[in-house]
PDB file of C-alpha atoms in Angstrom:
ATOM      1  CA  MET A1267     112.051 107.637  91.411  1.00 72.00           C
ATOM      2  CA  THR A1268     110.002 109.948  94.316  1.00 81.00           C
ATOM      3  CA  GLN A1269     106.677 109.822  92.009  1.00 85.00           C
ATOM      4  CA  PHE A1270     106.938 106.030  92.447  1.00 88.00           C
ATOM      5  CA  LEU A1271     107.681 106.574  95.920  1.00 87.00           C
ATOM      6  CA  SER A1272     105.536 108.711  96.957  1.00 89.00           C
ATOM      7  CA  LEU A1273     102.153 106.436  94.795  1.00 89.00           C
ATOM      8  CA  LEU A1274     103.702 103.316  96.264  1.00 91.00           C
ATOM      9  CA  LEU A1275     103.923 104.881  99.853  1.00 91.00           C
ATOM     10  CA  ASN A1276     100.351 106.463  98.803  1.00 90.00           C
ATOM     11  CA  GLY A1277      98.634 103.048  97.899  1.00 92.00           C
ATOM     12  CA  ILE A1278     100.074 100.929 100.822  1.00 93.00           C
ATOM     13  CA  SER A1279      98.142 103.055 102.789  1.00 92.00           C
ATOM     14  CA  LEU A1280      94.972 102.822 100.827  1.00 92.00           C
ATOM     15  CA  GLY A1281      95.496  99.027 101.032  1.00 94.00           C
ATOM     16  CA  ALA A1282      96.026  99.053 104.611  1.00 94.00           C
ATOM     17  CA  ILE A1283      92.234 100.332 104.336  1.00 93.00           C
ATOM     18  CA  TYR A1284      91.332  97.828 101.993  1.00 94.00           C
ATOM     19  CA  ALA A1285      92.366  95.323 103.689  1.00 94.00           C
ATOM     20  CA  LEU A1286      89.999  96.327 106.800  1.00 94.00           C
ATOM     21  CA  ILE A1287      87.264  96.048 104.734  1.00 93.00           C
ATOM     22  CA  ALA A1288      88.886  93.011 103.029  1.00 93.00           C
ATOM     23  CA  LEU A1289      89.314  91.116 106.079  1.00 93.00           C
ATOM     24  CA  GLY A1290      85.787  91.915 107.193  1.00 92.00           C
ATOM     25  CA  PHE A1291      84.434  89.762 103.848  1.00 91.00           C
ATOM     26  CA  VAL A1292      86.617  86.549 104.660  1.00 91.00           C
ATOM     27  CA  ILE A1293      85.365  86.369 108.237  1.00 92.00           C
ATOM     28  CA  ILE A1294      81.850  86.665 107.523  1.00 92.00           C
ATOM     29  CA  PHE A1295      83.069  83.770 105.221  1.00 90.00           C
ATOM     30  CA  LYS A1296      84.815  81.200 107.120  1.00 86.00           C
ATOM     31  CA  ALA A1297      81.708  81.794 109.801  1.00 85.00           C
ATOM     32  CA  SER A1298      78.871  81.730 107.862  1.00 83.00           C
ATOM     33  CA  GLU A1299      79.821  80.821 104.421  1.00 82.00           C
ATOM     34  CA  VAL A1300      78.098  83.544 103.066  1.00 88.00           C
ATOM     35  CA  VAL A1301      79.362  86.102 100.971  1.00 88.00           C
ATOM     36  CA  SER A1302      78.652  89.342 102.087  1.00 90.00           C
ATOM     37  CA  PHE A1303      77.587  91.873  99.634  1.00 90.00           C
ATOM     38  CA  THR A1304      76.373  94.404 102.403  1.00 92.00           C
ATOM     39  CA  HIS A1305      79.553  95.384 103.011  1.00 88.00           C
ATOM     40  CA  GLY A1306      79.265  98.459 101.203  1.00 89.00           C
ATOM     41  CA  SER A1307      76.024  99.985 102.872  1.00 93.00           C
ATOM     42  CA  LEU A1308      77.458  99.301 106.013  1.00 94.00           C
ATOM     43  CA  LEU A1309      80.708 101.476 105.601  1.00 94.00           C
ATOM     44  CA  LEU A1310      78.432 103.688 104.198  1.00 94.00           C
ATOM     45  CA  LEU A1311      76.619 104.081 107.209  1.00 95.00           C
ATOM     46  CA  GLY A1312      79.463 103.975 109.288  1.00 95.00           C
ATOM     47  CA  ALA A1313      81.107 107.097 107.669  1.00 94.00           C
ATOM     48  CA  TYR A1314      77.440 109.223 107.624  1.00 95.00           C
ATOM     49  CA  ALA A1315      76.815 108.020 111.157  1.00 95.00           C
ATOM     50  CA  ILE A1316      80.140 109.158 112.581  1.00 95.00           C
ATOM     51  CA  ALA A1317      79.850 112.652 110.192  1.00 93.00           C
ATOM     52  CA  ARG A1318      76.336 113.492 111.549  1.00 94.00           C
ATOM     53  CA  LEU A1319      77.179 112.939 115.244  1.00 95.00           C
ATOM     54  CA  ALA A1320      80.345 114.718 115.089  1.00 93.00           C
ATOM     55  CA  ASP A1321      78.649 117.792 115.663  1.00 92.00           C
ATOM     56  CA  PRO A1322      76.821 117.419 118.785  1.00 93.00           C
ATOM     57  CA  LEU A1323      78.987 114.702 120.121  1.00 94.00           C
ATOM     58  CA  GLY A1324      82.702 115.975 119.480  1.00 93.00           C
ATOM     59  CA  PHE A1325      84.998 114.040 117.579  1.00 94.00           C
ATOM     60  CA  LEU A1326      85.687 111.349 119.543  1.00 95.00           C
ATOM     61  CA  PRO A1327      82.517 109.876 121.086  1.00 96.00           C
ATOM     62  CA  ALA A1328      80.861 110.366 117.313  1.00 96.00           C
ATOM     63  CA  VAL A1329      83.431 107.331 115.989  1.00 96.00           C
ATOM     64  CA  LEU A1330      82.285 105.246 119.138  1.00 97.00           C
ATOM     65  CA  VAL A1331      78.962 105.513 118.291  1.00 97.00           C
ATOM     66  CA  GLY A1332      79.326 105.471 114.833  1.00 96.00           C
ATOM     67  CA  VAL A1333      81.827 102.011 115.195  1.00 97.00           C
ATOM     68  CA  LEU A1334      78.339 100.238 117.469  1.00 97.00           C
ATOM     69  CA  LEU A1335      75.785 101.500 115.242  1.00 97.00           C
ATOM     70  CA  THR A1336      77.427  99.674 112.115  1.00 96.00           C
ATOM     71  CA  ALA A1337      78.403  96.515 114.558  1.00 97.00           C
ATOM     72  CA  LEU A1338      74.959  96.711 116.026  1.00 97.00           C
ATOM     73  CA  ALA A1339      73.381  96.723 111.737  1.00 96.00           C
ATOM     74  CA  ALA A1340      75.740  94.626 111.009  1.00 96.00           C
ATOM     75  CA  PHE A1341      74.605  91.956 113.905  1.00 96.00           C
ATOM     76  CA  LEU A1342      70.980  92.518 112.937  1.00 96.00           C
ATOM     77  CA  VAL A1343      71.369  91.951 109.332  1.00 95.00           C
ATOM     78  CA  GLU A1344      72.876  88.498 110.729  1.00 94.00           C
ATOM     79  CA  ARG A1345      70.275  87.881 113.452  1.00 94.00           C
ATOM     80  CA  LEU A1346      67.218  88.732 111.362  1.00 93.00           C
ATOM     81  CA  ILE A1347      68.344  87.464 107.729  1.00 93.00           C
ATOM     82  CA  ILE A1348      70.455  85.350 107.706  1.00 91.00           C
ATOM     83  CA  ASN A1349      70.614  83.249 110.793  1.00 90.00           C
ATOM     84  CA  ARG A1350      66.919  82.419 109.746  1.00 89.00           C
ATOM     85  CA  LEU A1351      68.418  81.382 106.476  1.00 89.00           C
ATOM     86  CA  ARG A1352      71.606  79.080 108.013  1.00 83.00           C
ATOM     87  CA  GLY A1353      71.614  76.171 104.957  1.00 80.00           C
ATOM     88  CA  ALA A1354      70.095  77.951 102.062  1.00 86.00           C
ATOM     89  CA  PRO A1355      71.532  77.568  99.123  1.00 88.00           C
ATOM     90  CA  VAL A1356      75.165  79.630  99.152  1.00 85.00           C
ATOM     91  CA  ILE A1357      74.094  81.577  96.283  1.00 88.00           C
ATOM     92  CA  SER A1358      70.190  82.417  97.752  1.00 90.00           C
ATOM     93  CA  LEU A1359      72.434  83.755 100.776  1.00 91.00           C
ATOM     94  CA  ALA A1360      74.541  85.806  98.096  1.00 91.00           C
ATOM     95  CA  ILE A1361      71.097  86.992  96.503  1.00 93.00           C
ATOM     96  CA  VAL A1362      69.563  88.413 100.234  1.00 94.00           C
ATOM     97  CA  THR A1363      72.594  90.388 101.155  1.00 94.00           C
ATOM     98  CA  ILE A1364      72.632  91.928  97.949  1.00 93.00           C
ATOM     99  CA  GLY A1365      68.699  93.068  99.002  1.00 95.00           C
ATOM    100  CA  VAL A1366      69.312  94.498 102.226  1.00 94.00           C
ATOM    101  CA  ASP A1367      72.462  96.449 100.714  1.00 94.00           C
ATOM    102  CA  ILE A1368      70.381  97.825  97.938  1.00 94.00           C
ATOM    103  CA  ILE A1369      67.763  98.694 101.058  1.00 95.00           C
ATOM    104  CA  LEU A1370      70.626 100.121 103.282  1.00 94.00           C
ATOM    105  CA  LEU A1371      72.216 102.384 100.096  1.00 93.00           C
ATOM    106  CA  THR A1372      68.820 103.407  99.223  1.00 94.00           C
ATOM    107  CA  GLU A1373      67.454 104.883 102.430  1.00 94.00           C
ATOM    108  CA  LEU A1374      71.268 106.220 103.163  1.00 94.00           C
ATOM    109  CA  ILE A1375      71.248 108.128  99.936  1.00 92.00           C
ATOM    110  CA  ARG A1376      68.483 109.704 100.476  1.00 93.00           C
ATOM    111  CA  GLN A1377      69.984 110.813 103.713  1.00 92.00           C
ATOM    112  CA  ILE A1378      72.459 112.274 102.660  1.00 89.00           C
ATOM    113  CA  GLY A1379      71.140 113.993  99.350  1.00 86.00           C
ATOM    114  CA  PRO A1380      73.371 115.698  97.039  1.00 84.00           C
ATOM    115  CA  ASP A1381      75.414 117.368  99.806  1.00 82.00           C
ATOM    116  CA  ILE A1382      78.941 116.519 101.395  1.00 87.00           C
ATOM    117  CA  LEU A1383      79.443 115.794 104.350  1.00 90.00           C
ATOM    118  CA  ASN A1384      82.398 116.586 106.279  1.00 89.00           C
ATOM    119  CA  ILE A1385      83.446 114.565 109.263  1.00 90.00           C
ATOM    120  CA  PRO A1386      86.237 116.846 111.311  1.00 89.00           C
ATOM    121  CA  HIS A1387      89.550 115.231 111.947  1.00 90.00           C
ATOM    122  CA  PRO A1388      91.625 116.206 114.371  1.00 89.00           C
ATOM    123  CA  TRP A1389      94.150 115.938 111.960  1.00 87.00           C
ATOM    124  CA  GLY A1390      93.093 117.896 109.121  1.00 80.00           C
ATOM    125  CA  GLY A1391      94.111 117.595 105.687  1.00 78.00           C
ATOM    126  CA  ASP A1392      97.601 118.695 105.951  1.00 82.00           C
ATOM    127  CA  SER A1393     100.567 116.350 104.323  1.00 82.00           C
ATOM    128  CA  VAL A1394     103.780 115.105 106.017  1.00 85.00           C
ATOM    129  CA  ARG A1395     106.747 114.335 103.555  1.00 82.00           C
ATOM    130  CA  ILE A1396     109.483 111.325 104.648  1.00 75.00           C
ATOM    131  CA  GLY A1397     112.597 112.493 102.691  1.00 73.00           C
ATOM    132  CA  GLY A1398     110.763 113.070  99.328  1.00 75.00           C
ATOM    133  CA  VAL A1399     108.009 111.217  99.689  1.00 81.00           C
ATOM    134  CA  GLY A1400     104.577 113.278 100.462  1.00 81.00           C
ATOM    135  CA  ILE A1401     101.179 111.335 102.054  1.00 87.00           C
ATOM    136  CA  SER A1402      98.290 113.020 103.729  1.00 88.00           C
ATOM    137  CA  GLU A1403      97.942 112.229 107.651  1.00 91.00           C
ATOM    138  CA  ASN A1404      94.875 110.804 107.016  1.00 91.00           C
ATOM    139  CA  ARG A1405      96.231 108.367 105.091  1.00 90.00           C
ATOM    140  CA  LEU A1406      99.302 108.077 107.402  1.00 91.00           C
ATOM    141  CA  ILE A1407      97.430 107.475 110.460  1.00 93.00           C
ATOM    142  CA  ALA A1408      95.621 104.855 109.087  1.00 93.00           C
ATOM    143  CA  MET A1409      98.070 103.048 108.445  1.00 93.00           C
ATOM    144  CA  GLY A1410      99.006 103.090 111.632  1.00 94.00           C
ATOM    145  CA  VAL A1411      95.441 102.435 113.085  1.00 94.00           C
ATOM    146  CA  ALA A1412      95.282  99.996 110.532  1.00 94.00           C
ATOM    147  CA  GLY A1413      98.575  97.802 111.693  1.00 93.00           C
ATOM    148  CA  VAL A1414      97.255  97.608 115.195  1.00 95.00           C
ATOM    149  CA  LEU A1415      93.172  96.245 114.282  1.00 94.00           C
ATOM    150  CA  ILE A1416      95.462  93.662 111.962  1.00 93.00           C
ATOM    151  CA  VAL A1417      97.791  92.215 114.219  1.00 93.00           C
ATOM    152  CA  ALA A1418      95.300  92.420 117.391  1.00 93.00           C
ATOM    153  CA  PHE A1419      92.585  90.201 114.755  1.00 91.00           C
ATOM    154  CA  PHE A1420      95.699  87.946 114.280  1.00 91.00           C
ATOM    155  CA  VAL A1421      96.139  87.630 117.820  1.00 91.00           C
ATOM    156  CA  ALA A1422      92.745  86.671 118.402  1.00 89.00           C
ATOM    157  CA  PHE A1423      91.787  83.969 115.119  1.00 86.00           C
ATOM    158  CA  LYS A1424      94.994  82.302 116.637  1.00 86.00           C
ATOM    159  CA  TYR A1425      94.337  82.423 120.993  1.00 87.00           C
ATOM    160  CA  SER A1426      91.384  83.192 121.468  1.00 87.00           C
ATOM    161  CA  SER A1427      88.023  80.621 121.852  1.00 86.00           C
ATOM    162  CA  TRP A1428      86.525  82.932 119.180  1.00 82.00           C
ATOM    163  CA  GLY A1429      88.876  82.608 116.970  1.00 83.00           C
ATOM    164  CA  VAL A1430      89.647  78.956 117.559  1.00 85.00           C
ATOM    165  CA  ALA A1431      85.820  78.258 116.974  1.00 85.00           C
ATOM    166  CA  MET A1432      85.244  79.746 113.745  1.00 82.00           C
ATOM    167  CA  ARG A1433      88.851  78.121 112.292  1.00 79.00           C
ATOM    168  CA  ALA A1434      86.473  74.899 113.268  1.00 82.00           C
ATOM    169  CA  SER A1435      84.048  75.937 112.079  1.00 77.00           C
ATOM    170  CA  ALA A1436      85.583  76.690 108.691  1.00 71.00           C
ATOM    171  CA  GLU A1437      87.025  73.374 108.855  1.00 71.00           C
ATOM    172  CA  ASP A1438      84.364  71.225 109.203  1.00 71.00           C
ATOM    173  CA  GLY A1439      81.285  72.652 110.614  1.00 70.00           C
ATOM    174  CA  GLU A1440      79.547  69.707 111.370  1.00 73.00           C
ATOM    175  CA  ALA A1441      82.552  67.879 113.889  1.00 76.00           C
ATOM    176  CA  ALA A1442      82.143  71.423 115.041  1.00 75.00           C
ATOM    177  CA  ALA A1443      78.550  71.248 115.968  1.00 76.00           C
ATOM    178  CA  LEU A1444      79.232  67.970 117.886  1.00 71.00           C
ATOM    179  CA  MET A1445      82.206  69.578 119.508  1.00 77.00           C
ATOM    180  CA  GLY A1446      79.797  72.100 120.799  1.00 77.00           C
ATOM    181  CA  ILE A1447      80.858  74.982 119.556  1.00 79.00           C
ATOM    182  CA  ARG A1448      77.501  77.615 118.628  1.00 81.00           C
ATOM    183  CA  GLN A1449      78.066  78.423 114.786  1.00 82.00           C
ATOM    184  CA  GLY A1450      75.429  80.878 115.354  1.00 85.00           C
ATOM    185  CA  ARG A1451      77.477  82.387 118.005  1.00 86.00           C
ATOM    186  CA  VAL A1452      80.163  82.361 115.753  1.00 89.00           C
ATOM    187  CA  SER A1453      78.702  83.853 113.123  1.00 89.00           C
ATOM    188  CA  ALA A1454      77.408  86.919 115.167  1.00 92.00           C
ATOM    189  CA  LEU A1455      80.550  87.581 116.828  1.00 91.00           C
ATOM    190  CA  ALA A1456      82.313  87.259 112.961  1.00 92.00           C
ATOM    191  CA  TRP A1457      79.275  90.072 111.594  1.00 94.00           C
ATOM    192  CA  ILE A1458      79.741  92.417 114.408  1.00 95.00           C
ATOM    193  CA  VAL A1459      83.392  92.380 114.117  1.00 94.00           C
ATOM    194  CA  ALA A1460      82.949  92.991 109.755  1.00 94.00           C
ATOM    195  CA  GLY A1461      80.728  95.728 110.591  1.00 95.00           C
ATOM    196  CA  VAL A1462      83.541  97.789 113.880  1.00 96.00           C
ATOM    197  CA  LEU A1463      86.228  96.983 110.506  1.00 95.00           C
ATOM    198  CA  ALA A1464      83.981  98.761 108.102  1.00 94.00           C
ATOM    199  CA  ALA A1465      82.961 101.541 110.807  1.00 95.00           C
ATOM    200  CA  VAL A1466      87.053 101.928 110.971  1.00 95.00           C
ATOM    201  CA  ALA A1467      87.721 101.730 107.251  1.00 94.00           C
ATOM    202  CA  ALA A1468      84.742 104.156 106.546  1.00 93.00           C
ATOM    203  CA  LEU A1469      86.294 106.826 109.355  1.00 93.00           C
ATOM    204  CA  PHE A1470      89.840 107.312 107.180  1.00 93.00           C
ATOM    205  CA  LEU A1471      88.067 106.545 103.900  1.00 90.00           C
ATOM    206  CA  VAL A1472      86.705 110.026 103.619  1.00 89.00           C
ATOM    207  CA  GLY A1473      89.311 112.071 105.360  1.00 86.00           C
ATOM    208  CA  ALA A1474      92.078 113.492 102.716  1.00 82.00           C
ATOM    209  CA  PRO A1475      92.418 113.043 100.256  1.00 81.00           C
ATOM    210  CA  THR A1476      88.907 112.425 100.162  1.00 81.00           C
ATOM    211  CA  PRO A1477      86.972 115.386 100.057  1.00 79.00           C
ATOM    212  CA  GLY A1478      83.722 113.741 103.050  1.00 85.00           C
ATOM    213  CA  VAL A1479      81.239 111.587 102.960  1.00 90.00           C
ATOM    214  CA  SER A1480      78.555 110.887  99.831  1.00 87.00           C
ATOM    215  CA  ALA A1481      77.482 108.385  98.198  1.00 81.00           C
ATOM    216  CA  ALA A1482      81.158 107.459  96.400  1.00 79.00           C
ATOM    217  CA  ALA A1483      81.987 106.124  99.540  1.00 82.00           C
ATOM    218  CA  TYR A1484      79.843 103.156  98.489  1.00 84.00           C
ATOM    219  CA  THR A1485      82.595 102.137  95.449  1.00 81.00           C
ATOM    220  CA  VAL A1486      85.317 101.654  97.977  1.00 76.00           C
ATOM    221  CA  ALA A1487      83.823  98.643  99.208  1.00 73.00           C
ATOM    222  CA  LEU A1488      82.841  97.502  96.088  1.00 79.00           C
ATOM    223  CA  ARG A1489      86.864  97.378  94.869  1.00 79.00           C
ATOM    224  CA  ALA A1490      87.934  95.870  98.553  1.00 84.00           C
ATOM    225  CA  PHE A1491      85.895  93.244  96.963  1.00 86.00           C
ATOM    226  CA  PRO A1492      88.600  92.015  94.597  1.00 89.00           C
ATOM    227  CA  ALA A1493      90.989  92.373  97.372  1.00 90.00           C
ATOM    228  CA  ALA A1494      89.625  89.052  99.583  1.00 90.00           C
ATOM    229  CA  ILE A1495      88.657  87.027  95.820  1.00 90.00           C
ATOM    230  CA  LEU A1496      92.476  87.797  95.195  1.00 89.00           C
ATOM    231  CA  GLY A1497      94.056  86.485  98.173  1.00 90.00           C
ATOM    232  CA  GLY A1498      91.274  83.682  98.810  1.00 88.00           C
ATOM    233  CA  LEU A1499      88.282  83.993 100.064  1.00 86.00           C
ATOM    234  CA  ASP A1500      89.308  81.765 103.112  1.00 85.00           C
ATOM    235  CA  SER A1501      92.143  83.789 103.815  1.00 89.00           C
ATOM    236  CA  THR A1502      92.889  85.819 106.532  1.00 89.00           C
ATOM    237  CA  GLY A1503      96.569  86.039 105.461  1.00 91.00           C
ATOM    238  CA  GLY A1504      94.914  86.454 101.778  1.00 92.00           C
ATOM    239  CA  ALA A1505      92.738  89.601 102.634  1.00 92.00           C
ATOM    240  CA  LEU A1506      95.653  91.235 103.798  1.00 92.00           C
ATOM    241  CA  VAL A1507      98.211  90.537 101.033  1.00 93.00           C
ATOM    242  CA  GLY A1508      94.846  91.279  97.924  1.00 93.00           C
ATOM    243  CA  GLY A1509      94.129  94.446 100.089  1.00 93.00           C
ATOM    244  CA  LEU A1510      97.654  95.570 100.252  1.00 93.00           C
ATOM    245  CA  LEU A1511      98.036  94.579  96.241  1.00 93.00           C
ATOM    246  CA  ILE A1512      94.554  95.973  95.031  1.00 93.00           C
ATOM    247  CA  GLY A1513      95.766  99.481  97.211  1.00 93.00           C
ATOM    248  CA  ILE A1514      99.295  99.463  95.117  1.00 93.00           C
ATOM    249  CA  THR A1515      97.928  98.221  91.936  1.00 92.00           C
ATOM    250  CA  GLU A1516      95.392 101.730  92.307  1.00 90.00           C
ATOM    251  CA  ALA A1517      97.278 103.924  92.906  1.00 90.00           C
ATOM    252  CA  LEU A1518     100.079 102.847  90.701  1.00 90.00           C
ATOM    253  CA  ALA A1519      97.228 102.843  87.966  1.00 89.00           C
ATOM    254  CA  ALA A1520      95.775 106.042  89.120  1.00 85.00           C
ATOM    255  CA  GLY A1521      99.284 107.776  88.809  1.00 86.00           C
ATOM    256  CA  TYR A1522     100.712 106.963  86.140  1.00 86.00           C
ATOM    257  CA  GLN A1523      97.077 107.255  83.462  1.00 82.00           C
ATOM    258  CA  GLU A1524      98.746 109.907  81.214  1.00 79.00           C
ATOM    259  CA  GLN A1525     101.435 106.643  80.154  1.00 80.00           C
ATOM    260  CA  LEU A1526      97.912 104.544  80.789  1.00 74.00           C
ATOM    261  CA  SER A1527      96.085 106.940  78.859  1.00 75.00           C
ATOM    262  CA  PHE A1528      95.935 103.622  75.312  1.00 75.00           C
ATOM    263  CA  LEU A1529      93.988 102.019  77.525  1.00 74.00           C
ATOM    264  CA  GLY A1530      91.374 104.435  78.182  1.00 72.00           C
ATOM    265  CA  ARG A1531      90.636 107.024  80.682  1.00 75.00           C
ATOM    266  CA  GLY A1532      89.610 105.782  84.322  1.00 73.00           C
ATOM    267  CA  PHE A1533      92.154 103.141  84.090  1.00 77.00           C
ATOM    268  CA  GLY A1534      92.902 103.413  87.959  1.00 75.00           C
ATOM    269  CA  GLU A1535      89.320 102.729  88.938  1.00 79.00           C
ATOM    270  CA  VAL A1536      89.317  99.079  86.873  1.00 86.00           C
ATOM    271  CA  ALA A1537      92.731  97.894  87.439  1.00 87.00           C
ATOM    272  CA  PRO A1538      91.605  96.609  90.678  1.00 86.00           C
ATOM    273  CA  TYR A1539      89.100  94.335  88.845  1.00 88.00           C
ATOM    274  CA  VAL A1540      91.292  93.501  86.229  1.00 89.00           C
ATOM    275  CA  VAL A1541      93.966  92.471  88.413  1.00 89.00           C
ATOM    276  CA  MET A1542      91.980  90.237  89.825  1.00 89.00           C
ATOM    277  CA  ILE A1543      90.805  88.548  86.764  1.00 91.00           C
ATOM    278  CA  VAL A1544      94.456  88.006  85.757  1.00 90.00           C
ATOM    279  CA  VAL A1545      95.020  86.202  88.795  1.00 89.00           C
ATOM    280  CA  LEU A1546      91.680  83.527  88.759  1.00 88.00           C
ATOM    281  CA  LEU A1547      92.228  82.623  85.274  1.00 90.00           C
ATOM    282  CA  VAL A1548      95.807  81.333  87.079  1.00 89.00           C
ATOM    283  CA  ARG A1549      94.807  80.672  90.461  1.00 88.00           C
ATOM    284  CA  PRO A1550      90.684  80.018  90.457  1.00 86.00           C
ATOM    285  CA  SER A1551      90.698  79.957  94.803  1.00 86.00           C
ATOM    286  CA  GLY A1552      92.756  82.912  94.865  1.00 88.00           C
ATOM    287  CA  LEU A1553      96.781  83.404  96.061  1.00 88.00           C
ATOM    288  CA  PHE A1554      95.965  82.112  99.427  1.00 88.00           C
ATOM    289  CA  GLY A1555      92.692  79.983  99.528  1.00 81.00           C
ATOM    290  CA  THR A1556      91.491  76.449  99.935  1.00 74.00           C
ATOM    291  CA  LYS A1557      91.692  75.074  96.597  1.00 68.00           C
ATOM    292  CA  GLU A1558      88.739  72.301  96.903  1.00 57.00           C
ATOM    293  CA  LEU A1559      89.230  68.710  95.567  1.00 42.00           C
ATOM    294  CA  THR A1560      86.445  67.164  93.619  1.00 41.00           C
ATOM    295  CA  ARG A1561      86.390  63.257  93.584  1.00 41.00           C
ATOM    296  CA  VAL A1562      84.889  61.437  91.087  1.00 39.00           C
TER     297      VAL A1562
END
């Protein structure tokens, strides 16, 4: 039972980080109807910037600058590429984001090289115990920060003018435009927010128990993508639920790897995708996604 509770707590903390990344996927899709595959490189950019700037600037200034740089990169992608292709087929926009992701990723991997860059988190790599359950301080703080950001996002999404404009654009883009909502501005702000969430997620993903910043951090965003699909690509609440489900699934599958050895080594890495496929077979639009109706 202690092992199960420990895996469950660590899975929830990992799922909270995944939820931040999945929220980025969802708000970009709701604002611009683009399935963005640039999140992996944006996440790695945020982690790399913080790691490089931590020594000359200090931890907190490096985090601030890293978050701003990631948000700026996301904004430039939207302004210079996505905005100019507005109205293009969805598949074309998705392929364009894949191309941008490959370009950014290739340059970042070249800059990082074979080294593992460390971010000097003030809380270090120590663990804490809650009863008999252990969890790293990094993951515990990540849960708290992710919770605050997620609550702040949902409040802004429901009550701010930007949130109302995004919901109106997602519901009926043409009607929203006729009502004076500037969809380009809504889309740009959505990309900026997604970049900020990716950088914050990166800050905690490269902390304990992860050894540091390496090219492998890119794959984390790919594991967060099933969370967005699982919850429903047009559902912000679904991103939260999907992130938690994927995090718990991954932690439990890795923790009980010996009992699941008949499924093959490394099953924990593919478990999120297995869960996503199973759910989509039952609910193609995701757990909370909008089911499209076609009249014939």
